Structures are given as C-alpha cells and as structure tokens.
Amino acid sequence: MADVMAQEVQMDPGVEMDPGVEIDPGVEMDHEVEMEQEVEMEEEECTFSGDSDYSDDSDFVDEISEEELLGDLLKEKPTEPSEVNDTVIVVDGVPKVGPERFEKLCNLLHNIFEKFGAVVSSGFPKDSDGKTRGYVFFEYNDVDAAREAIKQKDGFKLDKSHTFRVNVVSDFAKYAKVDEKMAIPEKEPFNYVGNLQSFLEDDNCHDQFCAIYDEGMTTGIYSNTAPEPTIVAERQRWTEKYVRWSPYGAYFATIHSKGIALWGGSEFKRIQRFNHPGVIFIDFSPCEKYLVTLSQGDTPAVIIWEILNGMKKRVFTIDMSQEENLRWPIFKWSHDGKYFARGLKGVIQVYETPTMTLLDKKSISIPNISHFCWSPKSNLLAYWVAEQDQIPARVVILNIPSRTELRVKILFNVQDIRLHWHNEGRFLCVKVDRYNKTKKIHYSTFEIFHINEKQVPVDIVELKEQVQAFAWEPTGNKFCCLHGIPGYTSASFYEIKSGKVELVSTMERKSASHLFWSPAGQFILLASVEGNNPPGTLEFVDTGDMSVMHIGEHIGAGCVEWDPTGRYVVSTANYWVQKEDAAAWFWTFQGKLLRKFTRDKLILIQWRPKPPTLLSPEQVKKIKKDHKKYSKGFEAKDRLLHSRVSKEILDKRRELMDSYTEYRQKCSAQYQQDTPYRRELRNDVNTDEIECGVIDDEWTEVKVESLFSEENEVIADDKKGKE
C-alpha cells in the first residue's frame, strides 16, 4: 500500500518537483515505515475485537443533551406508569347493583364523569355473583380532566346512602409507602390580613361608607365623623366597574375585567382573588361564605365560589335568551345560606350546600310559575302562579326541604302580583293588582299572611287606587304604601294589632315615589327621585305620632340610603345624571342637613353594612331604659366632635392641660412637704393658717370716667333741605 501511495505522489501532476532538490533515500524509507504503522493501527480499530477501551476520559463533559440528540426517539418513549395512573381515577361509594341494573348505573356514572373530559376506558369490578363491588375506574385523556373530576365530585352526594370519594390510582401506591414514623410538618407562614370586623371597634360607633369619584378613577372609604368625614383608605383605579359590600360588611369587593378581588381588615389588604373573565354581576350568600359571579360573552356562566379558600364550587351555563335569566340575582339564597334556588320555565330548582347538588336530585315542578322569594328568617319559599286557561292564580308558601305546602291562596282577576316579606319573617304581604269589570282601570289589594299563627290566616286590605310603592317597618308591625297617580300620591300607614290590620293615618297630596324606612323602625322617609315631579323632595315622618319632622329638597338626588344604625340618611346626585351639582348630602333621622359631601365627578355612595347584634331583646330593652345614665357623657362627646377645632389642636391642648395638672400636683406635694421647715423659720408659727388682715368693709370702690374723644355733626332738617 505504501508503494501505491508513493506512486500516486510521484504521478500526481499537481505536484511540481524542484529540480535542484535531491531526495534522501533514508528519509524516503522512514516515511514508508510511518505510513505502514498508521495503516496497521487503522486496521486494528476496524476489527472491533473488544480489547480496546472506548470510555470517555474522567474529565470529559458532554455538552449535548438527550433532547437535542434523540428528540424524535424520546417523543415515542412509552409513558411512565405513574403518569398513566394520574389519568385514572377510582370512584368509591358507588351503589352495588346486580346485572339487571348494571346498564342503568353505567350510563348514570358516564353522564356524570364525561362532563370533565373524554373517558378513554372504564372498569366496573364485580364479584362472583355479577354484582358490582361499589367502586369504579375511569381513565381520561389527560391529567387535567382527572384532576377536575376529583375536584368537583369528591364528596358528591349521589343520594341519601351514597357519597362519592374520588382519588387518582397513583394515590394508593403513594399512601402504601407512607413511613410509619411521623414526620413533623413544617409550619407554613400565616397570611394575616387583619381583623375583618375591626370597623366595629370604633369607640364612637362611627359608620363607614365608600365613595367612587373622579368619574370612576378613584375609590375612597370614609368614616362618618364630625364635622367632616375622615378618610380610611383611598386608591386609584381600585375597581374597573363598581364595588360591593358583603352582607355583614366583612368584605369589600371590586370588579375587574379578569375577575373579582376581595379586600378587608383595618388596612384593606387583598384577601382573595377569583379568576372569572368578563364578569358583570356579583352576589354574596347571606352568611358571607359563598360568592356568585356572572360573566358575559359567547357562553355566559354563573360560578359559585367558596370565599375562604377561593375554590370553584359549581359552574352553571346560562341561556340569556330566557326571560328568567335576565333578572339578577339569578340564584336566590335562603336566610342561612343552606339552600339557593333559581326559577326556570315551569320549575324551581333548589340546590343545597356545601355539595351544590340539586335537592333530592329533582326539581320542583310548578307549571306557569311567575316569581318566588325566600323568607328572611326561615326556610320558607313563597311563589305565585299566573292565571291560565280559566285556572285562577294562586299564591303558595312552601317548606324546604320537606316541600310541604304550608298555605295556598286562590286569587281571581289578577293582573300582577308582588311578594313582600317582613324583615323578621312574621308576615307576608301579597300585593295584588286587579282589573275592574271594564278591564280598563286596575286597583290594588293586600293579602296579609300571618306566618306564625295557626293555619296561617290571611287579612285582606282593599284600596280603590293602584299602589305605587310598599314597604314594611323593619322592626315593628307597621307598613306604608303610596297609592294614587304618580307625582300626586297619598301615603297610608297601617298597623297589625291583635292579629288585625288597622289603618293608622293617611297623608294626602304627596309627591313621593319611594319609601325608605329607618333600619331601627319608627321613622320613614318619603322621597321623590329624579324624573318625578318635583324631583329631590325628602319628607321625614315620625310614625310614633304621625308628624312631619322636616321637608328637605336635594335637586337631582337619584339615590337615598339609610346608614345601618338608622341615625343618618344620605341622598346622592350622581355625576352621570347631574353633571354640575353632583354631591352627597348627609341628613339626620329628623331631617336636619349635616353636611354636603362634594367630590369631583361623584359617582356612588354606599354605607358599610353591620352584622346583627348579639344582644338579646331583654338586654336591648335594658340599655334603652338606662340610656339617661350615659346621656351626659354622650352629649359631651357630641359637643367635642362637633367642634370646629381641628383634632391636632385638641390633642395639643389636652397635652398641655395634662402637663399643667401634673406640675401643679407636684408643686402642691412639695409645698406640703416643706411645711415643718417653714414653721421652724417663722418661730413655730403656721403662716398658712393666718388670714389676710384686710377687712372687706375697708375696701372702697372708685369709679373713674375719662373722655377720649368728642365729635360734633350737624344734621340738616329734611324740610329745610327740600326747600
């Protein structure tokens, strides 16, 4: 092979030899030996005899990853068993059925679990008799579908005897390897957001309210102090749409394009966030445990969330073409938050918490149902059914969960019905609008249901005019209604005494369009909002003696709201309606104007609610009886709070007075301590007890008169001046 290579070199026409250079024969031989050794080494490497070491050096570093080198092959790598097990769930608590009911059970479970994703396969283990063992396997395409099924259906109550427990198959292997020795878990840092009821600790019992101004760009929370409200928190772009307080005032909700944020505590830190893009409406359960949100878009949906952990409890797809879904809230809660219900065409669907499942797995069939509402103090549901095909209308009071009808009332010639529960759930007023015989003019009647009495008796109050507004007294037995022509109405007051409805008084020729009772009762505000004639008229009435305490006027006021304690009323003129004079006016319950709260481009004012008192009725009665004992202290505080002097000056004066009192006491103690020393210097005479020798009769009063200036002015006679 060396000869061939030498010949190739000699025969290569591209190589020019210098004619003056001679080639040494010894050098040529050495070159041939080296070429032969290299060829032998190449032949040894090609033999793959296995004697050679092909391992990398100890300091060799491979810079190419397996994904870069074998990416295509790794994609075809079989899935690890742990990953497969994460897509397989096992459902325990399934009914044990025989072959005759197996197909029905199979279809039911597939309908339940196929909502979360495509089911690849399923397994129903059976015993030797062909009866299912009470657990089922489902395999999904991906892990996310399996996790969602576990999240939604773990703890799902199928019926009274069967509750699902759902886990992934990999959990069994994980729990089988649990170490018998207990390992103390690490403490996770507690995210303390503050006391959610800190606003109740105010010594002066000041209420709080939120305000949105700067055309929605700024949101502030204020304390209703005197003489001007004190700001508690203020932020720019705190909300994108509007705000909402929870029923007991613990949470402050802000609405954004991507979802909802809840704030609370003394510093209003963010407590929870709920991701629901396109949300437009929100609602709280009465117990502040759940939050309900509604989104808009191609597929509108209602989501029920648990507030404490932020978990999504249930999702409902809403058909906005149905009239029943155009009224918010779509779901109505019972007073204790144990049930929530919605009305659809011909049915009422009642769901129970915390499973969020349909009560008894079936809806309440009520053909031609028009409206329903819960009692504010018990799990009673009232609804009414309109007339149809010569079948009269009827009002029904239903007990939940037993679904027994507590009372049914048949009504004729009905145009419309409105249901009004008393705040304490003791009465239900059914306002019935009827046609007269000519079916041109309609009038109203009241059907008063006495809920707590035996067999629920009904009283009927007839009016010859149409009722424009109705409202119960929150804490008493009175109710008020506005009847007549809009803009020229009469206010009639009724009271339930000894089980009978009696007319107390009627105030005629009122311009009011809305009724606003004080939360404490007795006082009511007759108000006319923007659009009525005249707008902005506020009439404060004391129903104790049926006297008008004051008549005020706030032009452009479109919203009126009492504070939770019933001490103050705020009337708001919205910037979007009243561009020039947008402001909120604060009034006392007697109608005295306290202040005008002005902010640039004011949009909204909302009082912060308070939870119900924990005191018993006897304790409240005793406090009212002993109120005079504390009245002097309250009056002193009120005078101090209404002072125009700023808080800084008052604090400075208080510090100076305290320091002066301390210094005076110190000097007095020192003076008493030096008494023996003074007596020793004055020959044992106590000069502190010697009175002044001046007698009162020796004093002479002298009056001194001084003339400082004298001016003379001549006033001409009017008659002479005219001449």
XYZ file of C-alpha atoms in Angstrom, residues 272-636:
365
model
C -58.887 36.602 47.942
C -58.967 36.751 44.157
C -61.367 34.945 41.815
C -60.482 34.490 38.155
C -63.654 34.953 36.078
C -63.003 36.947 32.859
C -65.852 39.137 31.650
C -67.670 39.229 34.985
C -70.509 41.770 35.129
C -72.559 40.926 38.268
C -71.734 39.520 41.690
C -73.735 38.446 44.736
C -72.914 37.158 48.244
C -74.617 34.444 50.241
C -76.242 35.801 53.434
C -73.652 34.056 55.618
C -70.727 35.537 53.610
C -69.457 32.026 52.849
C -70.053 31.948 49.082
C -69.659 34.374 46.197
C -71.725 34.195 42.994
C -70.439 35.727 39.742
C -71.987 36.109 36.281
C -69.934 36.602 33.114
C -70.947 37.748 29.667
C -69.704 36.549 26.284
C -70.373 33.679 23.915
C -71.083 31.272 26.792
C -72.395 33.210 29.816
C -71.820 31.330 33.035
C -72.625 31.632 36.725
C -69.886 30.424 39.075
C -70.309 29.804 42.802
C -67.079 30.222 44.789
C -66.116 29.444 48.360
C -64.684 32.652 49.767
C -62.237 31.293 52.362
C -60.210 29.056 50.024
C -61.147 30.563 46.634
C -62.323 27.210 45.267
C -64.811 26.955 42.419
C -67.771 25.014 43.836
C -70.165 24.884 40.861
C -70.468 26.256 37.315
C -73.820 26.864 35.597
C -74.120 27.662 31.899
C -76.773 30.342 31.416
C -79.049 30.807 28.417
C -79.544 34.584 28.311
C -82.370 34.238 25.783
C -84.686 33.029 28.555
C -86.580 35.728 30.417
C -85.911 34.052 33.792
C -82.151 34.625 33.383
C -82.441 38.352 32.672
C -83.154 39.229 36.335
C -80.230 39.414 38.741
C -79.621 37.662 41.007
C -80.419 34.506 39.080
C -79.927 32.413 42.229
C -81.704 33.410 45.446
C -80.326 32.320 48.822
C -82.135 31.122 51.915
C -81.566 33.158 55.080
C -78.915 30.768 56.482
C -77.129 30.092 53.179
C -78.027 26.402 53.344
C -80.044 26.487 50.105
C -80.099 28.502 46.913
C -82.696 28.331 44.150
C -83.474 29.569 40.666
C -86.634 29.641 38.645
C -86.878 28.235 35.137
C -89.822 27.700 32.862
C -92.267 25.590 34.845
C -89.846 24.561 37.626
C -87.918 25.777 40.668
C -84.509 24.205 41.171
C -83.353 24.172 44.803
C -79.701 23.330 45.499
C -78.118 22.551 48.850
C -74.712 23.480 50.205
C -71.926 22.518 50.522
C -72.415 19.767 47.901
C -74.018 22.243 45.435
C -76.301 19.451 44.228
C -79.984 19.512 43.385
C -82.118 18.909 46.463
C -83.385 15.310 46.364
C -81.978 15.122 42.809
C -85.129 16.603 41.288
C -86.670 19.971 40.536
C -89.967 21.269 41.903
C -92.452 21.198 39.039
C -94.697 24.308 39.064
C -96.317 24.962 35.676
C -96.697 28.631 34.739
C -94.733 29.907 37.764
C -94.126 33.662 37.664
C -91.981 34.622 40.677
C -90.679 33.299 44.019
C -88.736 34.558 47.055
C -87.305 33.210 50.339
C -88.373 34.174 53.831
C -85.677 36.331 55.521
C -85.845 34.306 58.768
C -86.781 30.709 57.875
C -86.502 28.220 55.032
C -89.917 29.036 53.608
C -90.333 29.701 49.913
C -93.263 31.778 48.601
C -94.251 31.773 44.918
C -97.218 32.716 42.773
C -98.697 31.230 39.611
C -100.468 33.354 36.998
C -103.930 32.668 35.595
C -104.107 30.373 32.589
C -106.972 28.693 30.719
C -109.685 29.577 33.232
C -107.469 28.380 36.069
C -107.191 31.128 38.716
C -103.932 32.472 40.050
C -102.624 31.196 43.354
C -100.009 32.019 46.000
C -98.222 29.151 47.747
C -95.943 29.055 50.797
C -93.659 26.019 50.578
C -91.490 24.466 53.281
C -87.952 23.465 52.311
C -86.618 20.749 52.318
C -89.830 18.811 53.010
C -91.631 20.531 50.065
C -94.895 20.589 52.004
C -97.353 23.363 51.223
C -97.838 25.488 54.328
C -100.580 27.699 52.822
C -102.310 28.125 49.441
C -104.398 31.170 48.458
C -106.535 31.280 45.297
C -106.874 34.709 43.608
C -109.133 35.885 40.759
C -108.971 38.707 38.175
C -105.234 39.127 38.702
C -103.126 41.417 36.567
C -99.893 41.271 38.581
C -98.629 40.144 41.996
C -95.717 41.328 44.171
C -94.456 39.412 47.218
C -93.162 41.384 50.238
C -91.743 39.513 53.270
C -91.469 41.238 56.630
C -87.826 41.592 57.763
C -88.461 39.283 60.702
C -90.423 36.777 58.593
C -93.598 37.151 60.678
C -95.782 38.412 57.827
C -96.024 38.077 54.061
C -97.798 40.802 52.098
C -99.096 39.824 48.662
C -99.858 42.970 46.656
C -102.418 42.067 44.007
C -103.151 44.379 41.077
C -106.593 43.678 39.639
C -108.777 44.801 36.755
C -112.235 46.238 37.361
C -115.241 44.911 35.490
C -114.482 47.007 32.406
C -110.864 45.779 32.472
C -109.587 49.304 31.844
C -108.764 50.662 35.300
C -106.963 48.494 37.802
C -106.743 48.752 41.572
C -104.738 47.017 44.311
C -105.426 44.826 47.336
C -103.184 43.467 50.087
C -103.311 39.851 51.231
C -101.536 39.747 54.611
C -100.373 36.231 55.645
C -99.763 35.740 59.403
C -96.974 33.185 59.174
C -96.512 32.392 62.883
C -100.199 31.851 63.616
C -102.024 28.557 63.367
C -103.175 27.643 59.823
C -101.673 30.942 58.555
C -104.735 33.230 58.465
C -104.978 35.928 55.778
C -106.230 39.513 56.172
C -107.399 41.494 53.135
C -106.917 45.254 52.714
C -108.673 46.799 49.706
C -107.693 50.103 48.095
C -109.634 51.819 45.349
C -106.434 53.072 43.722
C -103.322 51.494 42.308
C -100.428 51.108 44.750
C -97.157 52.692 43.590
C -94.882 51.558 46.463
C -94.994 49.316 49.542
C -92.604 48.857 52.498
C -92.677 47.061 55.879
C -91.361 48.668 59.051
C -88.168 46.633 59.728
C -88.646 46.123 63.468
C -92.365 46.728 64.077
C -95.825 45.800 62.856
C -96.472 48.789 60.601
C -96.374 49.084 56.826
C -96.769 52.020 54.480
C -97.988 52.261 50.912
C -98.130 55.016 48.296
C -101.282 54.938 46.205
C -102.793 57.193 43.582
C -101.466 58.924 40.464
C -97.665 59.097 40.164
C -96.485 62.506 41.374
C -99.701 63.118 43.381
C -99.902 60.172 45.725
C -101.199 59.550 49.218
C -99.250 57.768 51.961
C -101.328 55.383 54.079
C -99.962 53.790 57.253
C -101.329 50.525 58.638
C -100.546 48.586 61.804
C -101.225 44.977 62.766
C -102.726 44.864 66.275
C -104.053 41.706 67.924
C -103.979 39.888 64.599
C -105.974 42.548 62.736
C -104.857 45.175 60.226
C -105.883 48.725 61.166
C -105.489 51.985 59.280
C -103.444 54.432 61.382
C -103.254 57.536 59.201
C -103.285 58.794 55.608
C -101.198 61.710 54.354
C -102.595 63.088 51.118
C -101.107 65.011 48.208
C -97.557 63.792 48.452
C -95.035 63.923 45.626
C -93.135 60.886 46.897
C -92.408 57.908 44.681
C -90.299 55.749 47.055
C -90.450 54.700 50.712
C -87.356 54.298 52.924
C -87.830 53.015 56.477
C -85.136 53.555 59.087
C -83.429 50.230 59.985
C -84.348 50.983 63.605
C -88.018 51.488 62.719
C -90.473 54.287 63.639
C -89.019 56.848 61.188
C -89.683 56.804 57.457
C -88.545 58.932 54.542
C -90.961 59.745 51.719
C -88.744 60.588 48.753
C -89.128 61.516 45.112
C -86.154 60.633 42.935
C -85.037 62.142 39.605
C -87.760 62.006 36.954
C -90.670 62.684 39.300
C -92.453 65.971 39.900
C -90.908 67.727 41.791
C -87.591 65.788 41.919
C -85.425 65.551 45.020
C -88.118 66.167 47.664
C -87.392 64.448 51.016
C -90.083 64.288 53.704
C -89.103 62.929 57.145
C -92.019 61.396 59.075
C -92.214 60.137 62.662
C -94.789 57.334 62.712
C -94.915 57.436 66.504
C -97.236 60.457 66.387
C -97.638 60.690 62.600
C -95.914 64.065 62.400
C -93.804 65.500 59.596
C -90.482 66.448 61.201
C -88.926 68.190 58.205
C -89.249 68.602 54.443
C -85.978 68.970 52.552
C -85.034 69.191 48.927
C -81.998 67.845 47.096
C -82.374 68.580 43.401
C -81.178 65.725 41.223
C -80.956 63.156 44.026
C -81.394 59.759 42.406
C -80.346 57.534 45.322
C -81.351 57.561 49.012
C -79.902 55.205 51.639
C -80.060 54.899 55.433
C -76.956 54.040 57.445
C -77.071 50.628 59.243
C -77.916 52.178 62.621
C -80.759 54.389 61.380
C -79.140 57.626 62.561
C -78.281 59.175 59.207
C -79.575 59.324 55.648
C -77.532 60.125 52.553
C -79.043 61.430 49.304
C -76.771 61.293 46.254
C -76.891 63.233 42.996
C -74.911 61.161 40.502
C -72.405 62.828 38.168
C -73.679 60.784 35.243
C -77.135 62.316 35.769
C -76.399 65.652 37.469
C -73.212 66.953 35.863
C -72.986 70.304 37.641
C -74.147 69.627 41.215
C -73.008 66.036 41.801
C -72.785 65.658 45.590
C -73.943 63.587 48.564
C -75.958 65.274 51.328
C -75.983 63.803 54.830
C -79.132 64.205 56.956
C -80.094 63.194 60.477
C -83.098 60.932 61.012
C -85.022 64.082 61.942
C -84.293 65.736 58.598
C -81.555 68.160 59.661
C -78.924 68.696 56.963
C -75.493 67.946 58.477
C -73.075 68.415 55.595
C -72.623 68.338 51.851
C -70.041 65.776 50.775
C -68.584 67.030 47.497
C -66.015 65.216 45.395
C -65.081 65.833 41.787
C -67.388 63.848 39.495
C -69.002 61.843 42.299
C -70.499 58.540 41.112
C -71.540 56.436 44.086
C -72.032 56.379 47.872
C -72.571 53.072 49.746
C -72.846 52.561 53.510
C -70.875 49.694 55.017
C -73.310 47.110 56.473
C -73.027 45.783 60.012
C -73.755 42.298 61.394
C -76.861 41.836 63.563
C -76.490 42.476 67.264
C -75.598 39.613 69.586
C -77.679 41.075 72.416
C -80.993 39.557 73.393
C -84.200 41.644 73.190
C -84.183 41.919 77.004
C -80.646 43.302 77.001
C -81.514 45.835 74.310
C -84.571 46.906 76.292
C -82.475 47.390 79.429
C -79.903 49.505 77.579
C -82.647 51.756 76.263
C -84.083 52.084 79.765
C -80.709 53.072 81.278
C -79.815 55.394 78.443
C -80.188 58.511 80.608
C -77.319 57.367 82.824
C -74.894 57.750 79.944
C -76.539 60.684 78.170
C -74.281 63.336 79.775
C -71.170 61.543 78.594
C -72.617 61.149 75.117
C -73.568 64.822 74.970
C -70.057 65.872 75.993
